[in-house]
Amino acid sequence: MRLFLLLAVSGIVSLVGGLYFQEFNLGSSELRFIADFGFGAMTLLGSIVTVVATVQLLYGEIEHRTILPILSKPVSRGEFLLGKLLGAWLTICSFIGILTLALLAALWIRQWQMPDLGEEALLEQGAVSSSGVLLFALMQCFRLMVLASVTAFFSAYASSSLFAVFMGFFVWVIGQLRGSLDAQWGEGIGQSLLKTLTLLIPDFRIFDLGAYAFGEAEASLVSLLGLVLYAVVYAALYGSLAAVVLKNREF
Amino acid sequence: MFGRPAPAELYHFSDRLALKESVQAIELRELTKDFPLMERGRYLRAVDGLTLRIPENSVFGLLGPNGSGKSTTIRMLLGLSEPSRGEIRIFGASPQEAEARRRVGYLPDAPYYHKFLTGRELLRFFGKLLGMSRSELERRAEELLAQFGLADAMDRKLGAYSKGMLQRLGFAQALLGDPDILVLDEPTAGVDPVGAAEVGDFVRGLREQGKTVLLCSHLLTQVQDLCDAVGIMNKGRLLASGSIDELLGVGGDARFAIEGLTGSELGEVARFAQEKGGDLVPLGQNLEDLFRSLVSKDDQRGGEA
């Protein structure tokens, strides 16, 4: 209940903040500013909620030893982990859902407040498509599913919650930067080896599909399915690693 | 006085127990658990070659001072920890098998439950883990909560429960799946004398229902009254095991008192015993005396070594 209260408050703060801060935009359109603000909130707050919720759900059980009576029941460690990951993902999706609703409401209110503009004027104001917002939110759910699996892996291995939280955030930051780092790699065996090693860290930046909401790019079904597959493969990889670590962990 | 100990200096009566035509609910064979230390190649042996057989429909007390390896043994029995060597069987199956764990109910040494749940929600949660149907779960949960005097508190958050209430809830969750074996780790810890007596009555009731109980407790007087057999551990090793009567020498041949001798004559007897490789051990009147005697002797032996 407390978590959902926090989610609701975050959504409302984001909505009000978006409407308030658009007064400070530096020339970009108001609607686009609000959308950017909402996307930023989804990415930033979504990542924080993902890391904290996953550590709380998985490592919290180990730390408070509530895992002992659970695993003494006919439940395998893999089932336990899967349940925790699904729980974390449901929480994350709820959070993203609340922020998406808040963002769509903010955009709708602002459009309604604007003087009756023609279609051309609205385009100049930088129209934001609702379907683009929904697509961005959906892809954030998949991005955060991967982050939850990575955090679960560190939570299964960790001996303190601080370590798991730190590693979760570390991978998130590196994952956001990975795309930029790839462009910096030069030639040579060493560089190629390092480049291959970076494949272990998912590229989170590719899930940021804000451009589709602003009509700057066209979404193709193939590329979207490829993105979903990319997320599922990484989530499965880190989920499996977490399962192996948890299976061998002593309680 | 004890007779000459077996080569491993253990007092084993469990083999005699095993001769009885009974199904073994729990079998531990040469169970050993090592924990690696930070120092390379070194390890801490928490359980050392523990062999025990606990027949079905009996109450077995696993005793030992803190750090003697009881909790580690229990965790291996529940599949929470893997033995380094040896094996565990629950009605012939490994505890790593979910079906074997289904037959075991576990009361942890502290209430490791989610404080944000109510008593009823906690039982629903564990019932789902046990794969119980909704109707069966609701019926069983209400029945158990009422049995343990928690009917009025079943919709209250666990954070508002007293220690005694949490302990009773722990019994309810352990019994939820109607297990054949109950593992009770310190069931009287933090419970008042009235509560401790109720725990005793409850364990007797379990035996009458045909359950097998593995009980870890520091209330040795209660253990002596409740248990059919006990095992005494220290530093991971089993010092003695067997029925209470056998261990205390009632009807046995291992212990006797010496009366009517002077101090110097007693000294001669002691020297004679030592010459023959034995020792004079004070005769224990009860389990507590026996426990203290065995553990202190083992500690001395360890210190000399």
Coordinates of C-alpha atoms in Angstrom, one line a residue:
Chain A
M1 CA 0.0 0.0 0.0
R2 CA 2.8 2.4 1.0
L3 CA 4.6 1.6 -2.3
F4 CA 1.5 2.4 -4.3
L5 CA 1.0 5.6 -2.4
L6 CA 4.5 6.6 -3.3
L7 CA 3.9 5.7 -6.9
A8 CA 0.7 7.8 -7.0
V9 CA 2.5 10.8 -5.4
S10 CA 5.4 10.5 -7.8
G11 CA 3.0 10.5 -10.8
I12 CA 1.1 13.6 -9.5
V13 CA 4.4 15.4 -8.7
S14 CA 5.6 14.6 -12.2
L15 CA 2.4 15.9 -13.7
V16 CA 2.4 19.1 -11.7
G17 CA 6.2 19.5 -12.2
G18 CA 5.9 19.1 -16.0
L19 CA 3.2 21.8 -16.2
Y20 CA 5.1 24.1 -13.9
F21 CA 8.6 23.7 -15.4
Q22 CA 7.5 24.3 -18.9
E23 CA 7.5 28.0 -18.0
F24 CA 11.3 27.7 -18.0
N25 CA 11.8 26.0 -21.4
L26 CA 14.4 27.5 -23.6
G27 CA 12.5 28.0 -26.7
S28 CA 11.4 24.4 -27.4
S29 CA 7.7 23.7 -27.7
E30 CA 5.7 23.3 -24.5
L31 CA 4.2 20.0 -25.3
R32 CA 7.5 18.5 -26.3
F33 CA 9.0 19.8 -23.1
I34 CA 6.3 18.2 -21.0
A35 CA 6.8 14.9 -22.9
D36 CA 10.6 15.1 -22.4
F37 CA 10.0 15.7 -18.7
G38 CA 7.7 12.7 -18.5
F39 CA 10.1 10.5 -20.4
G40 CA 12.9 11.6 -18.1
A41 CA 10.8 10.8 -15.1
M42 CA 10.0 7.3 -16.4
T43 CA 13.7 6.6 -17.2
L44 CA 15.2 8.0 -14.0
L45 CA 12.5 7.2 -11.4
G46 CA 11.7 3.9 -13.1
S47 CA 15.3 2.8 -12.8
I48 CA 15.5 3.8 -9.2
V49 CA 12.2 2.0 -8.4
T50 CA 13.5 -1.1 -10.3
V51 CA 16.8 -1.4 -8.4
V52 CA 15.3 -0.6 -5.0
A53 CA 12.2 -2.9 -5.5
T54 CA 14.3 -5.8 -6.8
V55 CA 16.8 -5.6 -4.0
Q56 CA 14.0 -5.2 -1.4
L57 CA 12.1 -8.2 -2.9
L58 CA 15.0 -10.6 -3.2
Y59 CA 17.8 -9.6 -1.0
G60 CA 15.3 -8.3 1.7
E61 CA 14.1 -11.9 2.0
I62 CA 17.6 -13.2 2.5
E63 CA 18.6 -10.3 4.9
H64 CA 15.5 -10.7 7.1
R65 CA 15.7 -14.5 6.8
T66 CA 12.0 -14.7 5.7
I67 CA 13.4 -16.9 2.9
L68 CA 14.0 -19.8 5.4
P69 CA 10.4 -20.8 6.0
I70 CA 9.6 -20.2 2.3
L71 CA 12.4 -22.4 0.9
S72 CA 11.6 -25.1 3.5
K73 CA 8.3 -25.5 1.7
P74 CA 8.1 -27.5 -1.5
V75 CA 9.3 -24.5 -3.6
S76 CA 12.4 -24.6 -5.7
R77 CA 14.8 -21.7 -5.6
G78 CA 14.2 -21.2 -9.3
E79 CA 10.5 -20.8 -8.7
F80 CA 11.2 -18.5 -5.8
L81 CA 13.4 -16.3 -8.0
L82 CA 10.9 -16.3 -10.9
G83 CA 8.1 -15.2 -8.5
K84 CA 10.3 -12.4 -7.2
L85 CA 11.2 -11.2 -10.7
L86 CA 7.6 -11.3 -11.8
G87 CA 6.6 -9.4 -8.6
A88 CA 9.3 -6.8 -9.3
W89 CA 8.3 -6.4 -12.9
L90 CA 4.6 -6.0 -12.0
T91 CA 5.6 -3.2 -9.6
I92 CA 7.7 -1.6 -12.3
C93 CA 5.0 -1.8 -14.9
S94 CA 2.4 -0.3 -12.4
F95 CA 4.8 2.5 -11.8
I96 CA 5.4 3.2 -15.5
G97 CA 1.6 2.9 -16.0
I98 CA 1.0 5.6 -13.4
L99 CA 3.6 7.9 -14.9
T100 CA 2.3 7.3 -18.4
L101 CA -1.3 8.2 -17.4
A102 CA 0.1 11.3 -15.6
L103 CA 2.0 12.3 -18.7
L104 CA -0.9 11.8 -21.1
A105 CA -3.1 13.8 -18.7
A106 CA -0.5 16.6 -18.5
L107 CA -0.3 16.7 -22.3
W108 CA -4.1 16.7 -22.7
I109 CA -4.5 19.5 -20.1
R110 CA -1.9 21.6 -21.8
Q111 CA -3.4 21.1 -25.2
W112 CA -6.8 22.0 -23.8
Q113 CA -5.4 25.2 -22.1
M114 CA -3.9 26.4 -25.4
P115 CA -5.9 28.9 -27.5
D116 CA -7.7 27.3 -30.4
L117 CA -4.8 26.7 -32.8
G118 CA -5.0 25.3 -36.3
E119 CA -3.3 22.1 -37.3
E120 CA -0.3 23.9 -38.7
A121 CA 0.2 26.0 -35.5
L122 CA -0.1 22.8 -33.4
L123 CA 2.6 21.2 -35.5
E124 CA 4.8 24.2 -34.9
Q125 CA 4.1 23.8 -31.2
G126 CA 5.5 20.2 -31.6
A127 CA 2.7 17.8 -31.3
V128 CA 3.3 14.7 -29.3
S129 CA 1.5 11.5 -30.3
S130 CA -0.2 9.5 -27.6
S131 CA 0.7 6.2 -29.3
G132 CA 4.3 7.3 -29.3
V133 CA 4.1 8.0 -25.5
L134 CA 2.5 4.5 -25.0
L135 CA 5.2 2.9 -27.1
F136 CA 7.9 4.7 -25.1
A137 CA 6.3 3.4 -21.9
L138 CA 6.1 -0.1 -23.2
M139 CA 9.7 -0.2 -24.1
Q140 CA 10.6 1.2 -20.7
C141 CA 8.9 -1.8 -19.2
F142 CA 11.1 -4.1 -21.2
R143 CA 14.2 -2.1 -20.4
L144 CA 13.4 -2.2 -16.7
M145 CA 12.7 -5.9 -16.9
V146 CA 16.4 -6.3 -18.0
L147 CA 17.6 -4.0 -15.2
A148 CA 15.5 -6.0 -12.7
S149 CA 17.2 -9.3 -13.8
V150 CA 20.6 -7.8 -13.5
T151 CA 19.8 -6.4 -10.1
A152 CA 18.4 -9.9 -9.1
F153 CA 21.7 -11.4 -10.1
F154 CA 23.7 -9.1 -7.8
S155 CA 21.0 -9.5 -5.0
A156 CA 21.4 -13.3 -5.2
Y157 CA 25.2 -13.0 -4.8
A158 CA 25.3 -10.0 -2.4
S159 CA 26.1 -10.1 1.3
S160 CA 24.7 -6.6 1.8
S161 CA 21.8 -4.7 0.3
L162 CA 24.1 -1.7 -0.3
F163 CA 26.3 -3.8 -2.6
A164 CA 23.3 -5.0 -4.6
V165 CA 21.8 -1.5 -4.9
F166 CA 25.2 0.0 -5.9
M167 CA 25.8 -2.7 -8.5
G168 CA 22.3 -2.3 -9.9
F169 CA 22.8 1.4 -10.4
F170 CA 26.3 0.9 -11.7
V171 CA 25.1 -1.4 -14.5
W172 CA 22.2 1.0 -15.2
V173 CA 24.7 3.9 -15.8
I174 CA 27.1 1.8 -17.8
G175 CA 24.1 0.4 -19.8
Q176 CA 23.0 3.9 -20.6
L177 CA 26.5 4.9 -21.8
R178 CA 27.3 1.7 -23.6
G179 CA 26.0 2.9 -27.0
S180 CA 28.2 6.0 -26.8
L181 CA 31.2 3.9 -25.7
D182 CA 30.8 1.5 -28.6
A183 CA 31.4 4.4 -31.0
Q184 CA 34.7 5.2 -29.3
W185 CA 36.3 1.8 -29.7
G186 CA 39.2 1.7 -32.1
E187 CA 40.7 -1.3 -34.0
G188 CA 43.0 -4.0 -32.6
I189 CA 42.6 -7.3 -30.8
G190 CA 42.5 -5.7 -27.3
Q191 CA 39.9 -3.2 -28.4
S192 CA 37.8 -6.0 -30.1
L193 CA 38.1 -8.1 -26.9
L194 CA 36.9 -5.3 -24.8
K195 CA 34.1 -4.6 -27.2
T196 CA 33.0 -8.2 -27.0
L197 CA 33.1 -8.1 -23.2
T198 CA 30.8 -5.1 -23.2
L199 CA 28.2 -7.3 -24.8
L200 CA 27.7 -8.6 -21.3
I201 CA 26.2 -5.3 -20.4
P202 CA 22.8 -4.5 -22.0
D203 CA 22.6 -1.3 -24.0
F204 CA 19.7 0.5 -22.3
R205 CA 19.8 3.5 -24.6
I206 CA 18.2 1.6 -27.5
F207 CA 15.0 1.4 -25.5
D208 CA 14.6 5.2 -25.5
L209 CA 12.1 5.7 -28.3
G210 CA 11.1 9.3 -27.6
A211 CA 11.7 10.2 -31.2
Y212 CA 8.6 8.2 -32.2
A213 CA 6.4 10.3 -30.0
F214 CA 7.6 13.5 -31.7
G215 CA 7.1 12.1 -35.2
E216 CA 10.8 12.2 -35.9
A217 CA 11.0 8.5 -36.7
E218 CA 8.7 5.7 -37.9
A219 CA 8.3 2.6 -35.8
S220 CA 8.6 -0.7 -37.7
L221 CA 7.1 -3.9 -36.2
V222 CA 10.3 -5.8 -37.0
S223 CA 12.6 -3.4 -35.1
L224 CA 10.2 -3.3 -32.1
L225 CA 10.1 -7.1 -32.0
G226 CA 13.8 -7.2 -32.2
L227 CA 14.0 -4.8 -29.2
V228 CA 11.6 -7.0 -27.3
L229 CA 13.7 -10.1 -28.1
Y230 CA 16.9 -8.3 -27.1
A231 CA 15.3 -7.5 -23.7
V232 CA 14.0 -11.1 -23.2
V233 CA 17.4 -12.6 -24.0
Y234 CA 19.2 -10.3 -21.5
A235 CA 16.6 -10.8 -18.9
A236 CA 16.7 -14.6 -19.3
L237 CA 20.5 -14.6 -19.3
Y238 CA 20.8 -12.6 -16.0
G239 CA 17.8 -14.4 -14.5
S240 CA 19.5 -17.8 -15.2
L241 CA 22.7 -16.5 -13.7
A242 CA 20.8 -15.3 -10.6
A243 CA 19.1 -18.8 -10.4
V244 CA 22.5 -20.5 -10.5
V245 CA 23.9 -18.3 -7.8
L246 CA 20.8 -18.6 -5.6
K247 CA 20.8 -22.4 -6.0
N248 CA 24.3 -22.6 -4.6
R249 CA 23.8 -20.1 -1.9
E250 CA 23.9 -21.4 1.7
F251 CA 21.1 -20.3 4.2
Chain B
M1 CA 29.6 -44.0 35.7
F2 CA 29.9 -44.7 32.0
G3 CA 31.6 -47.8 30.7
R4 CA 34.6 -47.5 28.3
P5 CA 33.6 -45.3 25.4
A6 CA 33.5 -46.6 21.9
P7 CA 36.7 -45.8 19.9
A8 CA 35.1 -42.6 18.6
E9 CA 34.2 -41.8 22.2
L10 CA 30.6 -41.6 21.3
Y11 CA 27.8 -43.2 23.3
H12 CA 25.6 -44.7 20.6
F13 CA 22.3 -46.3 21.4
S14 CA 20.6 -45.4 18.1
D15 CA 21.6 -48.8 16.6
R16 CA 19.6 -50.5 19.2
L17 CA 16.7 -48.2 18.4
A18 CA 17.1 -49.0 14.8
L19 CA 16.8 -52.7 15.5
K20 CA 13.1 -52.1 16.3
E21 CA 10.9 -52.8 13.3
S22 CA 10.2 -49.2 12.5
V23 CA 10.2 -46.9 9.5
Q24 CA 13.0 -44.3 9.6
A25 CA 11.5 -40.8 9.2
I26 CA 14.9 -39.1 9.2
E27 CA 18.2 -40.7 8.5
L28 CA 21.5 -38.8 8.7
R29 CA 24.6 -40.7 7.5
E30 CA 28.1 -39.4 8.1
L31 CA 26.7 -35.9 7.7
T32 CA 29.5 -33.3 7.5
K33 CA 29.4 -29.6 6.8
D34 CA 32.4 -27.4 6.3
F35 CA 32.3 -23.7 5.9
P36 CA 35.3 -22.2 4.0
L37 CA 37.2 -19.5 6.0
M38 CA 38.7 -16.3 4.5
E39 CA 42.1 -17.9 4.9
R40 CA 42.9 -20.0 1.8
G41 CA 42.4 -23.8 2.2
R42 CA 41.0 -23.5 5.8
Y43 CA 37.5 -24.3 6.8
L44 CA 35.3 -24.5 9.8
R45 CA 33.7 -27.9 10.4
A46 CA 30.2 -27.1 11.7
V47 CA 28.9 -30.7 11.6
D48 CA 31.3 -33.6 11.8
G49 CA 30.2 -37.1 10.6
L50 CA 26.8 -37.0 12.2
T51 CA 24.9 -40.3 12.0
L52 CA 21.4 -40.4 13.4
R53 CA 18.2 -42.4 12.7
I54 CA 14.9 -41.0 13.9
P55 CA 12.0 -43.5 13.7
E56 CA 8.6 -42.6 12.6
N57 CA 6.1 -41.4 15.3
S58 CA 8.8 -40.5 17.8
V59 CA 10.0 -37.3 19.4
F60 CA 13.7 -36.8 19.1
G61 CA 15.6 -34.1 21.0
L62 CA 18.7 -32.7 19.3
L63 CA 20.6 -31.0 22.1
G64 CA 23.8 -29.0 22.3
P65 CA 25.2 -25.7 23.4
N66 CA 25.1 -22.7 21.1
G67 CA 27.4 -23.3 18.0
S68 CA 27.3 -27.0 18.4
G69 CA 25.9 -27.5 14.9
K70 CA 22.2 -28.1 15.6
S71 CA 20.9 -25.3 13.4
T72 CA 23.3 -26.2 10.6
T73 CA 22.0 -29.8 10.8
I74 CA 18.4 -28.6 10.6
R75 CA 19.1 -26.4 7.6
M76 CA 20.7 -29.3 5.8
L77 CA 17.7 -31.4 6.7
L78 CA 15.4 -28.7 5.2
G79 CA 17.4 -28.5 2.0
L80 CA 18.5 -24.9 2.8
S81 CA 22.2 -26.0 2.9
E82 CA 24.1 -28.7 1.1
P83 CA 26.1 -31.2 3.1
S84 CA 29.9 -31.2 2.3
R85 CA 29.8 -35.0 2.8
G86 CA 27.3 -37.6 3.9
E87 CA 23.6 -37.8 3.1
I88 CA 20.2 -37.0 4.5
R89 CA 17.0 -39.0 3.9
I90 CA 13.5 -38.0 4.7
F91 CA 11.4 -41.1 4.4
G92 CA 14.0 -42.3 2.0
A93 CA 14.1 -39.2 -0.2
S94 CA 16.5 -36.4 -0.4
P95 CA 15.5 -33.0 1.1
Q96 CA 16.4 -31.4 -2.2
E97 CA 13.2 -33.1 -3.6
A98 CA 10.2 -30.9 -3.2
E99 CA 8.0 -33.9 -2.3
A100 CA 10.2 -34.7 0.6
R101 CA 10.0 -31.2 1.9
R102 CA 6.2 -31.3 1.6
R103 CA 6.3 -33.9 4.4
V104 CA 8.2 -31.6 6.7
G105 CA 6.8 -28.7 8.8
Y106 CA 9.4 -26.2 10.1
L107 CA 9.2 -23.9 13.1
P108 CA 12.2 -21.5 12.8
D109 CA 14.1 -20.4 15.9
A110 CA 12.7 -16.8 15.4
P111 CA 9.6 -15.5 13.7
Y112 CA 11.0 -15.0 10.2
Y113 CA 7.7 -13.8 8.7
H114 CA 6.6 -10.8 6.8
K115 CA 5.4 -8.2 9.4
F116 CA 3.1 -6.5 6.9
L117 CA 0.9 -9.5 6.5
T118 CA -1.9 -10.5 8.8
G119 CA -2.0 -13.9 10.5
R120 CA -4.6 -15.2 8.0
E121 CA -2.6 -13.8 5.0
L122 CA 0.5 -15.5 6.2
L123 CA -1.2 -18.8 6.3
R124 CA -2.7 -18.2 2.8
F125 CA 0.7 -17.4 1.5
F126 CA 2.3 -20.6 2.9
G127 CA -0.8 -22.6 1.9
K128 CA -0.3 -21.4 -1.7
L129 CA 3.4 -22.5 -1.6
L130 CA 2.2 -25.9 -0.4
G131 CA -0.2 -26.1 -3.4
M132 CA -3.4 -26.2 -1.3
S133 CA -6.7 -25.5 -2.9
R134 CA -8.4 -22.3 -1.9
S135 CA -11.3 -23.9 0.0
E136 CA -9.1 -26.3 1.8
L137 CA -6.6 -23.6 2.7
E138 CA -9.3 -21.3 4.1
R139 CA -10.8 -24.1 6.2
R140 CA -7.4 -25.3 7.5
A141 CA -6.2 -21.7 8.2
E142 CA -9.2 -20.8 10.3
E143 CA -9.1 -24.2 12.0
L144 CA -5.4 -23.8 13.0
L145 CA -5.7 -20.1 13.9
A146 CA -8.6 -21.0 16.2
Q147 CA -6.6 -24.0 17.6
F148 CA -3.7 -21.8 18.6
G149 CA -5.9 -19.0 20.1
L150 CA -5.4 -16.6 17.3
A151 CA -9.0 -16.4 16.0
D152 CA -9.5 -12.9 17.2
A153 CA -6.1 -11.7 15.9
M154 CA -6.1 -13.4 12.5
D155 CA -6.8 -10.1 10.6
R156 CA -4.2 -8.1 12.6
K157 CA -0.8 -7.3 11.1
L158 CA 2.0 -9.5 12.4
G159 CA 3.9 -6.4 13.5
A160 CA 1.2 -6.0 16.2
Y161 CA 1.6 -9.6 17.5
S162 CA 3.3 -10.4 20.8
K163 CA 6.2 -12.9 20.9
G164 CA 4.0 -15.7 22.1
M165 CA 1.4 -15.0 19.4
L166 CA 4.1 -15.1 16.7
Q167 CA 5.3 -18.4 18.1
R168 CA 1.8 -19.9 18.1
L169 CA 1.4 -18.6 14.5
G170 CA 4.7 -20.3 13.7
F171 CA 3.2 -23.6 14.9
A172 CA 0.1 -23.0 12.8
Q173 CA 2.2 -22.4 9.6
A174 CA 4.3 -25.5 10.4
L175 CA 1.2 -27.6 10.6
L176 CA -0.6 -26.1 7.7
G177 CA 0.2 -28.8 5.1
D178 CA -0.4 -31.6 7.7
P179 CA 3.2 -32.8 7.6
D180 CA 4.5 -36.1 8.8
I181 CA 7.6 -34.6 10.4
L182 CA 7.8 -31.4 12.5
V183 CA 11.1 -29.7 12.9
L184 CA 10.9 -27.4 15.9
D185 CA 13.9 -25.2 16.4
E186 CA 13.9 -23.7 19.8
P187 CA 10.1 -23.7 20.2
T188 CA 10.2 -22.3 23.7
A189 CA 12.7 -19.5 23.0
G190 CA 11.3 -16.3 24.5
V191 CA 8.1 -18.0 25.7
D192 CA 6.9 -17.7 29.3
P193 CA 6.7 -20.8 31.5
V194 CA 3.0 -21.2 30.8
G195 CA 3.6 -21.0 27.1
A196 CA 6.5 -23.5 27.4
A197 CA 4.2 -26.0 29.1
E198 CA 1.7 -25.5 26.3
V199 CA 4.4 -26.3 23.8
G200 CA 5.1 -29.5 25.7
D201 CA 1.4 -30.5 25.6
F202 CA 1.3 -29.7 21.9
V203 CA 4.3 -31.9 21.2
R204 CA 2.7 -34.8 23.1
G205 CA -0.4 -34.2 21.0
L206 CA 1.7 -34.5 17.8
R207 CA 3.1 -37.8 18.9
E208 CA -0.4 -39.1 19.6
Q209 CA -1.4 -38.0 16.1
G210 CA 1.4 -40.2 14.7
K211 CA 3.8 -37.4 13.8
T212 CA 7.6 -37.5 14.1
V213 CA 9.1 -34.5 15.9
L214 CA 12.7 -33.3 15.8
L215 CA 13.0 -30.9 18.7
C216 CA 15.9 -28.5 19.5
S217 CA 15.6 -26.9 22.9
H218 CA 17.6 -25.7 25.8
L219 CA 14.9 -26.6 28.3
L220 CA 16.4 -30.0 29.2
T221 CA 13.9 -30.9 31.8
Q222 CA 11.2 -30.5 29.3
V223 CA 13.1 -32.5 26.7
Q224 CA 13.6 -35.3 29.2
D225 CA 9.9 -35.5 29.8
L226 CA 8.9 -35.2 26.1
C227 CA 11.5 -37.0 24.0
D228 CA 11.7 -40.7 23.3
A229 CA 15.4 -40.3 22.3
V230 CA 17.9 -37.5 22.3
G231 CA 21.2 -36.8 20.6
I232 CA 23.8 -34.5 22.3
M233 CA 26.1 -32.5 20.1
N234 CA 29.1 -30.4 20.8
K235 CA 31.4 -28.7 18.3
G236 CA 29.6 -30.4 15.4
R237 CA 30.1 -33.9 16.8
L238 CA 27.5 -36.3 18.3
L239 CA 28.6 -37.1 21.8
A240 CA 25.8 -39.4 22.7
S241 CA 22.5 -40.5 21.3
G242 CA 19.8 -42.9 22.4
S243 CA 16.7 -43.2 24.4
I244 CA 16.4 -41.1 27.6
D245 CA 16.3 -44.3 29.8
E246 CA 19.4 -45.8 28.1
L247 CA 21.4 -42.6 28.3
L248 CA 20.5 -42.0 32.0
G249 CA 21.3 -45.7 32.7
V250 CA 17.8 -46.7 33.9
G251 CA 17.8 -50.4 33.2
G252 CA 21.1 -50.1 31.3
D253 CA 24.5 -51.4 32.1
A254 CA 26.7 -48.5 31.3
R255 CA 26.4 -46.5 34.5
F256 CA 26.5 -47.3 38.3
A257 CA 27.1 -45.5 41.5
I258 CA 29.9 -46.4 44.0
E259 CA 28.9 -46.2 47.7
G260 CA 30.6 -47.0 51.0
L261 CA 34.2 -46.3 50.0
T262 CA 36.6 -43.9 51.7
G263 CA 38.2 -41.1 49.9
S264 CA 41.5 -43.0 49.4
E265 CA 39.6 -46.1 48.2
L266 CA 37.8 -44.0 45.7
G267 CA 41.1 -42.6 44.6
E268 CA 42.3 -46.2 44.0
V269 CA 39.2 -47.0 42.0
A270 CA 39.8 -43.9 39.9
R271 CA 43.4 -44.8 39.3
F272 CA 42.3 -48.3 38.4
A273 CA 39.8 -47.0 35.9
Q274 CA 42.4 -44.7 34.4
E275 CA 45.0 -47.5 34.1
K276 CA 42.4 -49.5 32.2
G277 CA 41.9 -46.5 29.8
G278 CA 38.6 -45.5 31.4
D279 CA 37.5 -42.7 33.6
L280 CA 35.2 -41.9 36.5
V281 CA 32.4 -39.7 35.4
P282 CA 29.9 -38.3 37.9
L283 CA 26.6 -40.1 37.7
G284 CA 24.0 -37.8 36.2
Q285 CA 20.6 -37.8 37.9
N286 CA 18.9 -36.2 34.9
L287 CA 19.5 -35.2 31.4
E288 CA 20.8 -31.8 32.4
D289 CA 23.6 -33.4 34.5
L290 CA 24.4 -35.8 31.7
F291 CA 24.4 -33.0 29.1
R292 CA 26.7 -30.8 31.2
S293 CA 29.0 -33.6 32.0
L294 CA 29.4 -34.7 28.4
V295 CA 29.9 -31.3 27.1
S296 CA 32.4 -30.1 29.7
K297 CA 34.4 -33.3 29.3
D298 CA 34.4 -32.8 25.5
D299 CA 35.5 -29.2 25.9
Q300 CA 38.3 -30.3 28.3
R301 CA 39.4 -32.9 25.8
G302 CA 39.4 -30.3 23.1
G303 CA 41.3 -27.9 25.2
E304 CA 44.0 -30.5 26.0
A305 CA 44.3 -31.3 22.3

